GROMACS .gro file of C-alpha atoms in nm:
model
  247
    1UNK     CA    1   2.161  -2.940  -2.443
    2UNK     CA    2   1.832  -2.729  -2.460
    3UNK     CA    3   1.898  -2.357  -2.400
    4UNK     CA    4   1.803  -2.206  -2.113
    5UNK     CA    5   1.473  -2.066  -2.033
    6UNK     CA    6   1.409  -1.710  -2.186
    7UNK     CA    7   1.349  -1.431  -1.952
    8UNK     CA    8   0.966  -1.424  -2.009
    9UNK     CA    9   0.592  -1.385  -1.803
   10UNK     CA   10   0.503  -1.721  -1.586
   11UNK     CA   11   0.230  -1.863  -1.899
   12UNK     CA   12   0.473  -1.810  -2.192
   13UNK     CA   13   0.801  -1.946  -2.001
   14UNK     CA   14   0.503  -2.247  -1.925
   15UNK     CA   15   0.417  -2.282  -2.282
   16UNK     CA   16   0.794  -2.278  -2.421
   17UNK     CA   17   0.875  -2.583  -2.196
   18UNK     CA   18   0.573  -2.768  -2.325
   19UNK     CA   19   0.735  -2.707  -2.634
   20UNK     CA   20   1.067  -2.830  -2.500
   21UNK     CA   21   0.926  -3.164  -2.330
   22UNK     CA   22   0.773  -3.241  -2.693
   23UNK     CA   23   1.070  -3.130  -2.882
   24UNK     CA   24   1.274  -3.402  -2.627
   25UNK     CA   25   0.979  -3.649  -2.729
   26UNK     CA   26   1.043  -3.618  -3.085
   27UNK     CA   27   1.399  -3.579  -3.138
   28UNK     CA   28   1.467  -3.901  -2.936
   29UNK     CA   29   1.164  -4.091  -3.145
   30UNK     CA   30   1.002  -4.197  -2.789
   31UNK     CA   31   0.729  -4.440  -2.824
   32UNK     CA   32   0.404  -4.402  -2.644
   33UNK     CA   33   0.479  -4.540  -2.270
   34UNK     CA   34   0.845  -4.430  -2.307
   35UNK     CA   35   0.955  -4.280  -1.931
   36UNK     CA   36   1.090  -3.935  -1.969
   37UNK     CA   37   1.350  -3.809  -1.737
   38UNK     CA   38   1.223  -3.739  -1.393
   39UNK     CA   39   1.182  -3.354  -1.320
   40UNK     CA   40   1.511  -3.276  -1.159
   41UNK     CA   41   1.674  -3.410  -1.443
   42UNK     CA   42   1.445  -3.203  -1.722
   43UNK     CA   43   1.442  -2.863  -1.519
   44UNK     CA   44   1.847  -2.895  -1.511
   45UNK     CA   45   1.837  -3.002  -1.914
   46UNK     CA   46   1.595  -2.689  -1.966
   47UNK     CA   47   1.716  -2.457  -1.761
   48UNK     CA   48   1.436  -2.407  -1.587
   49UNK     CA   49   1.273  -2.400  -1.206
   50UNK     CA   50   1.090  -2.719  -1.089
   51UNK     CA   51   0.809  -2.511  -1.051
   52UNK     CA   52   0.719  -2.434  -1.421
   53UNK     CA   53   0.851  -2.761  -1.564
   54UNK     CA   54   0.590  -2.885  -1.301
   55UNK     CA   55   0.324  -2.683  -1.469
   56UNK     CA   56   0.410  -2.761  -1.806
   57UNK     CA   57   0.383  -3.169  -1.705
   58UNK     CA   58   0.024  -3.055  -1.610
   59UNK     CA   59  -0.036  -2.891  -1.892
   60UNK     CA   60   0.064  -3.173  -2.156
   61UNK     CA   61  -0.109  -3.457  -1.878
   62UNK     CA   62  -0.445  -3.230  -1.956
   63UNK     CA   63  -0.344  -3.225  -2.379
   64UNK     CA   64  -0.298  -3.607  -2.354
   65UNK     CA   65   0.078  -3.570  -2.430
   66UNK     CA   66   0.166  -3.683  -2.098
   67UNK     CA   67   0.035  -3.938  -1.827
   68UNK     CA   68   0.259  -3.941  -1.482
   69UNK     CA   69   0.179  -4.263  -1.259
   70UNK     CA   70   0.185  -4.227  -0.860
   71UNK     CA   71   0.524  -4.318  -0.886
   72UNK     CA   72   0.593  -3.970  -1.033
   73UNK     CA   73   0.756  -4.121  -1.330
   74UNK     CA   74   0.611  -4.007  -1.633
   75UNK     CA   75   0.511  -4.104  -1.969
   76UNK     CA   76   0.473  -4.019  -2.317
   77UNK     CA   77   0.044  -4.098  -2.352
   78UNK     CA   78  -0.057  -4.348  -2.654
   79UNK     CA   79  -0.333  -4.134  -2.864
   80UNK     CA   80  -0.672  -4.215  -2.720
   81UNK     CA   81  -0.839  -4.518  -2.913
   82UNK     CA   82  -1.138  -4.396  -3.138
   83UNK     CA   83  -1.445  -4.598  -3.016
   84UNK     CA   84  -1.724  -4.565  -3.262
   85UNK     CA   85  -2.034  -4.558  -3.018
   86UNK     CA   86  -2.295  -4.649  -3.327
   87UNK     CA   87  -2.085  -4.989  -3.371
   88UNK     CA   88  -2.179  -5.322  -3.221
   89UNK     CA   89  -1.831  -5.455  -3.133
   90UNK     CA   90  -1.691  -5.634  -2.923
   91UNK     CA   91  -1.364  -5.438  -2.660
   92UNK     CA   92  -1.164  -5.664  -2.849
   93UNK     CA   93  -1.229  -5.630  -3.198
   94UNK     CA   94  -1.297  -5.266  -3.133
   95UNK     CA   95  -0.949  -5.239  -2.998
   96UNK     CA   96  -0.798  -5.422  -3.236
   97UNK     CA   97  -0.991  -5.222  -3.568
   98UNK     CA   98  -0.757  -4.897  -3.375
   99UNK     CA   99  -0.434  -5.144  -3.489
  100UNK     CA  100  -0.421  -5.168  -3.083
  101UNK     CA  101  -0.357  -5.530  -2.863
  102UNK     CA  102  -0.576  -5.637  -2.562
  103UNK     CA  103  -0.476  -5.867  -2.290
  104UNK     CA  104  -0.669  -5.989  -2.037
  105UNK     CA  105  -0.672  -6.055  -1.606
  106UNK     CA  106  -0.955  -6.239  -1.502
  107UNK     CA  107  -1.055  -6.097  -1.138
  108UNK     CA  108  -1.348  -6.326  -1.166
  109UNK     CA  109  -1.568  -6.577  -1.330
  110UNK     CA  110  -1.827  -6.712  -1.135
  111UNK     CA  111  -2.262  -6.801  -1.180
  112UNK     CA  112  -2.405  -6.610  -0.880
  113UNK     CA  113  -2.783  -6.586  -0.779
  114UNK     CA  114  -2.972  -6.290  -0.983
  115UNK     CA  115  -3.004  -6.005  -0.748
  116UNK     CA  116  -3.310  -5.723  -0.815
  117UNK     CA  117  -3.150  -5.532  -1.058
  118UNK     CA  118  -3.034  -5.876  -1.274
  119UNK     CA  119  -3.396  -6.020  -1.226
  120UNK     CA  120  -3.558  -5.729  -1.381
  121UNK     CA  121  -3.302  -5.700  -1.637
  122UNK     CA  122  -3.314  -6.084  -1.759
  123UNK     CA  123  -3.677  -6.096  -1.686
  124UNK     CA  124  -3.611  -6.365  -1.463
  125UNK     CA  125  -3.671  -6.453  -1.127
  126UNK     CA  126  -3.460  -6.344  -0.824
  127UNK     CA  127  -3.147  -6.616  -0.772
  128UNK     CA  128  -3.174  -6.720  -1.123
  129UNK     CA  129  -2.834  -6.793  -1.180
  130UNK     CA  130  -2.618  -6.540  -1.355
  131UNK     CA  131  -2.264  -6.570  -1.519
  132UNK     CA  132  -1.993  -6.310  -1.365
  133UNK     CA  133  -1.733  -6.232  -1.556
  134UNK     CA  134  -1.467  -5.923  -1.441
  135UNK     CA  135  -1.163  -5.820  -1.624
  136UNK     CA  136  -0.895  -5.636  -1.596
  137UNK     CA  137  -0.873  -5.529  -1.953
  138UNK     CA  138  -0.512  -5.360  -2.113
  139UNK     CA  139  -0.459  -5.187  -2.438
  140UNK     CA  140  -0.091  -5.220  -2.529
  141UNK     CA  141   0.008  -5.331  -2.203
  142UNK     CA  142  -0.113  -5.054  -1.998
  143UNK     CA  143  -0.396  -5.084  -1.780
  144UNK     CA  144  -0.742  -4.983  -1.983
  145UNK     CA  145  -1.068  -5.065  -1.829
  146UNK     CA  146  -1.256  -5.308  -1.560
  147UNK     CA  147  -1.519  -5.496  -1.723
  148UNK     CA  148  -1.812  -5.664  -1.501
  149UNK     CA  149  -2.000  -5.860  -1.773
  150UNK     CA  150  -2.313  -6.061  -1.686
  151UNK     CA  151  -2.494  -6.369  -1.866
  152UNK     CA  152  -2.794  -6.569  -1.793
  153UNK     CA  153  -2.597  -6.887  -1.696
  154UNK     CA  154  -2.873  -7.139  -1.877
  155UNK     CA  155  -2.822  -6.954  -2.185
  156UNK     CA  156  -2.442  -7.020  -2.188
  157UNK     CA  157  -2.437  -7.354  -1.971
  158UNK     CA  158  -2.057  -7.442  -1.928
  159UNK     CA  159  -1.911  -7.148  -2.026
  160UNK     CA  160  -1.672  -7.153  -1.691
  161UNK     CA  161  -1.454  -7.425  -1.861
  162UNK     CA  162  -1.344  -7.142  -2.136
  163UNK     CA  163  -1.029  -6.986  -2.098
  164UNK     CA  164  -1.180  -6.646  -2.123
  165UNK     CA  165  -0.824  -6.450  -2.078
  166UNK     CA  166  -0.796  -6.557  -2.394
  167UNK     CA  167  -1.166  -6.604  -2.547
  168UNK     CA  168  -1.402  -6.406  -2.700
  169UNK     CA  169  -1.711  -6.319  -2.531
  170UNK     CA  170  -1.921  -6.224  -2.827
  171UNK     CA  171  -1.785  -6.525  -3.026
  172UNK     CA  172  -1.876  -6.773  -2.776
  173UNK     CA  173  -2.231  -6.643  -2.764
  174UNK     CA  174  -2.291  -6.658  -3.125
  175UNK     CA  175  -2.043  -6.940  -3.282
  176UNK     CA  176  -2.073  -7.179  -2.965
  177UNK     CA  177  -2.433  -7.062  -2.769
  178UNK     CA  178  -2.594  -6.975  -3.078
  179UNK     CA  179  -2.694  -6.629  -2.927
  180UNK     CA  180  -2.807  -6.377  -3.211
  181UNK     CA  181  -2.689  -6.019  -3.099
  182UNK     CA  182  -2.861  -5.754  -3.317
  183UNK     CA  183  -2.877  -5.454  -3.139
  184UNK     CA  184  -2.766  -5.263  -2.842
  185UNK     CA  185  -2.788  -4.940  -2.619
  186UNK     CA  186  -2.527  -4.773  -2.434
  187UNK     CA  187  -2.480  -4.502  -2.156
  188UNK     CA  188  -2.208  -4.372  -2.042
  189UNK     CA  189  -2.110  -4.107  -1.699
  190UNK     CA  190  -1.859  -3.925  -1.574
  191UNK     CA  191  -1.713  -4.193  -1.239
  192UNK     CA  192  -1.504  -4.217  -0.900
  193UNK     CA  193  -1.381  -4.526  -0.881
  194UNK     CA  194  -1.348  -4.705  -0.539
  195UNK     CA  195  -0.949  -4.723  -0.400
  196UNK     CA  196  -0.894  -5.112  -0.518
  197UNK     CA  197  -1.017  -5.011  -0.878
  198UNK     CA  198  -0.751  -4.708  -0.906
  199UNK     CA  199  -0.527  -4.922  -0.798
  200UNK     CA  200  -0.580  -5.162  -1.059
  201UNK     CA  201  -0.621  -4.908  -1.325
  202UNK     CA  202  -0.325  -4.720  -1.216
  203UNK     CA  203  -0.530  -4.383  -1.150
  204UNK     CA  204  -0.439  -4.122  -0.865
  205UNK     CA  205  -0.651  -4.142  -0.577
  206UNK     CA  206  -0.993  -3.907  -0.651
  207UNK     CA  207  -0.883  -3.915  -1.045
  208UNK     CA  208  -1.272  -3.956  -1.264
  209UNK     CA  209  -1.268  -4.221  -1.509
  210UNK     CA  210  -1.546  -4.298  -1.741
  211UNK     CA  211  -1.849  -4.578  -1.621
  212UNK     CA  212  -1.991  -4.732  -1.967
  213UNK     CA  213  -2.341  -4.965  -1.906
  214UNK     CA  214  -2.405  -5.177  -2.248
  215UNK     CA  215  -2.736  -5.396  -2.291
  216UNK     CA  216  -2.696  -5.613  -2.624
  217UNK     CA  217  -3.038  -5.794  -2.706
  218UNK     CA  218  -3.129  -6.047  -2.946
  219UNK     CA  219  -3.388  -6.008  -3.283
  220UNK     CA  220  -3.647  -6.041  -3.057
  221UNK     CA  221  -3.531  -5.802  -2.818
  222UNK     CA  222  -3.476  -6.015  -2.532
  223UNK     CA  223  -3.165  -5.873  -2.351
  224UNK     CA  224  -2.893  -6.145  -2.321
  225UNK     CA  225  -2.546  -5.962  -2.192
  226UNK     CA  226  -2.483  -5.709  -2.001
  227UNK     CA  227  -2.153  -5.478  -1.941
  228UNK     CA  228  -2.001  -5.268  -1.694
  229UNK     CA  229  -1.717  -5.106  -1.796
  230UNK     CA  230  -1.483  -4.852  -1.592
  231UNK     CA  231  -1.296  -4.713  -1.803
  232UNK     CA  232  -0.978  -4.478  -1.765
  233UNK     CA  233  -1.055  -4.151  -1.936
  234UNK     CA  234  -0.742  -4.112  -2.177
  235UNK     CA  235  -0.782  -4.454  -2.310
  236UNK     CA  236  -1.058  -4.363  -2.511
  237UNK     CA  237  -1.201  -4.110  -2.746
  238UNK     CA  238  -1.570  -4.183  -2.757
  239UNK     CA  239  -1.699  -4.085  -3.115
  240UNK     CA  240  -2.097  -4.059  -3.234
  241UNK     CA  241  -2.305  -3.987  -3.521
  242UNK     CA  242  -2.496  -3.664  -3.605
  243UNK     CA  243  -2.742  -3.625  -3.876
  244UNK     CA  244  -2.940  -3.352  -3.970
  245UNK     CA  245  -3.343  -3.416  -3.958
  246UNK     CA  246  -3.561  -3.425  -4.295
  247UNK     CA  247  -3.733  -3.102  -4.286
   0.00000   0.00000   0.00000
């Protein structure tokens, strides 16, 4: 049993149960997702007042030790996934390049009419029809991201008969459609997802996650897929390339 807490000022007695909650992590060899005890149980094993066991859950949930779930259990965090933003990858193979596994929910997969903002994109006209796909996408189990992807539906004609829980995107366009993706641009903001989505992605109501917007294009710069990606913030560790200019 861990002694109890030293007589010392609010921030160190803080700091010395952080140290505590990871010293329980290690010394039990608790995989990422592994539930810890609940907080009566670790204030009485520390010695300690709910209170500052309280802030020192806080304060390893904002080091990305820690992730608690509206439950109030809580959880030993996975390290964030390094995504490479100068790479053209697909979630999957980027995922999987990180040594992590992806399954897939589909919420929907559907050809809808081309609204404004799909007409101008595509260069097509309005109620062009435009393939729908949303995911719920997990890394290791957990709940990762919501991805809204959209096709021109003549480019990829009967591509609602593939399994795409299982499928590919990016292979089906090239190996099967024939679709040459070259290049692509990406931006990415700071989002509040609406009450359905936390629920899905397992956030606390009024908790940010990241909104991703991806345009791949073809050689001739046509734009042929589109992504929408809502994405909880310590799933990923967004990484980009800095050079210095000649001169």
């Amino acid at each position: 049993m861990a002694q109890p807490a030293p007589q010392k000022k609010p921030r160190a007695k803080v700091r010395w149960v952080c140290r505590q909650i990871e010293d329980l992590i290690l010394g039990q060899g608790m995989q990422p997702h592994h539930r810890l005890p609940s907080e009566r149980e670790m204030s009485a094993l520390f010695g300690c007042n709910r209170i500052t066991l309280h802030k020192a859950i806080v304060q390893l949930c904002s080091e990305n030790v820690l992730y608690t779930l509206p439950t109030a259990r809580i959880h030993v965090a996975a390290r964030p996934i390094e995504r490479n933003l100068w790479q053209l990858l697909s979630f999957t193979d980027a995922i999987n390049a990180a040594r992590g596994t992806v399954t897939n929910q589909i919420l929907e997969f559907a050809v809808e009419p081309a609204t404004r903002q799909f007409s101008k994109l595509f260069q097509v006209p309005l109620g062009e029809e435009v393939v729908h796909l949303r995911r719920l996408r997990c890394v290791d189990n957990r709940p990762a991201t919501i991805d809204n992807t959209f096709v021109l539906h003549k480019r990829v004609p009967g591509i609602l008969s593939h399994d795409m829980a299982k499928e590919k995107l990016f292979t089906l366009m090239e190996e099967v459609y024939g679709i040459d993706i070259s290049h692509g641009d990406k931006e990415i903001e700071v989002a509040w997802p609406q009450k359905w989505e936390s629920r899905i992605l397992e956030l606390e109501d009024g908790e940010p996650a990241l909104l991703m917007r991806a345009r791949s294009f073809s050689q001739s710069g046509e734009t042929v897929e589109y992504n929408e990606q809502l994405a909880r913030a310590d799933t990923f560790a967004l990484l980009s390339e800095i050079s210095a200019e000649d001169g």
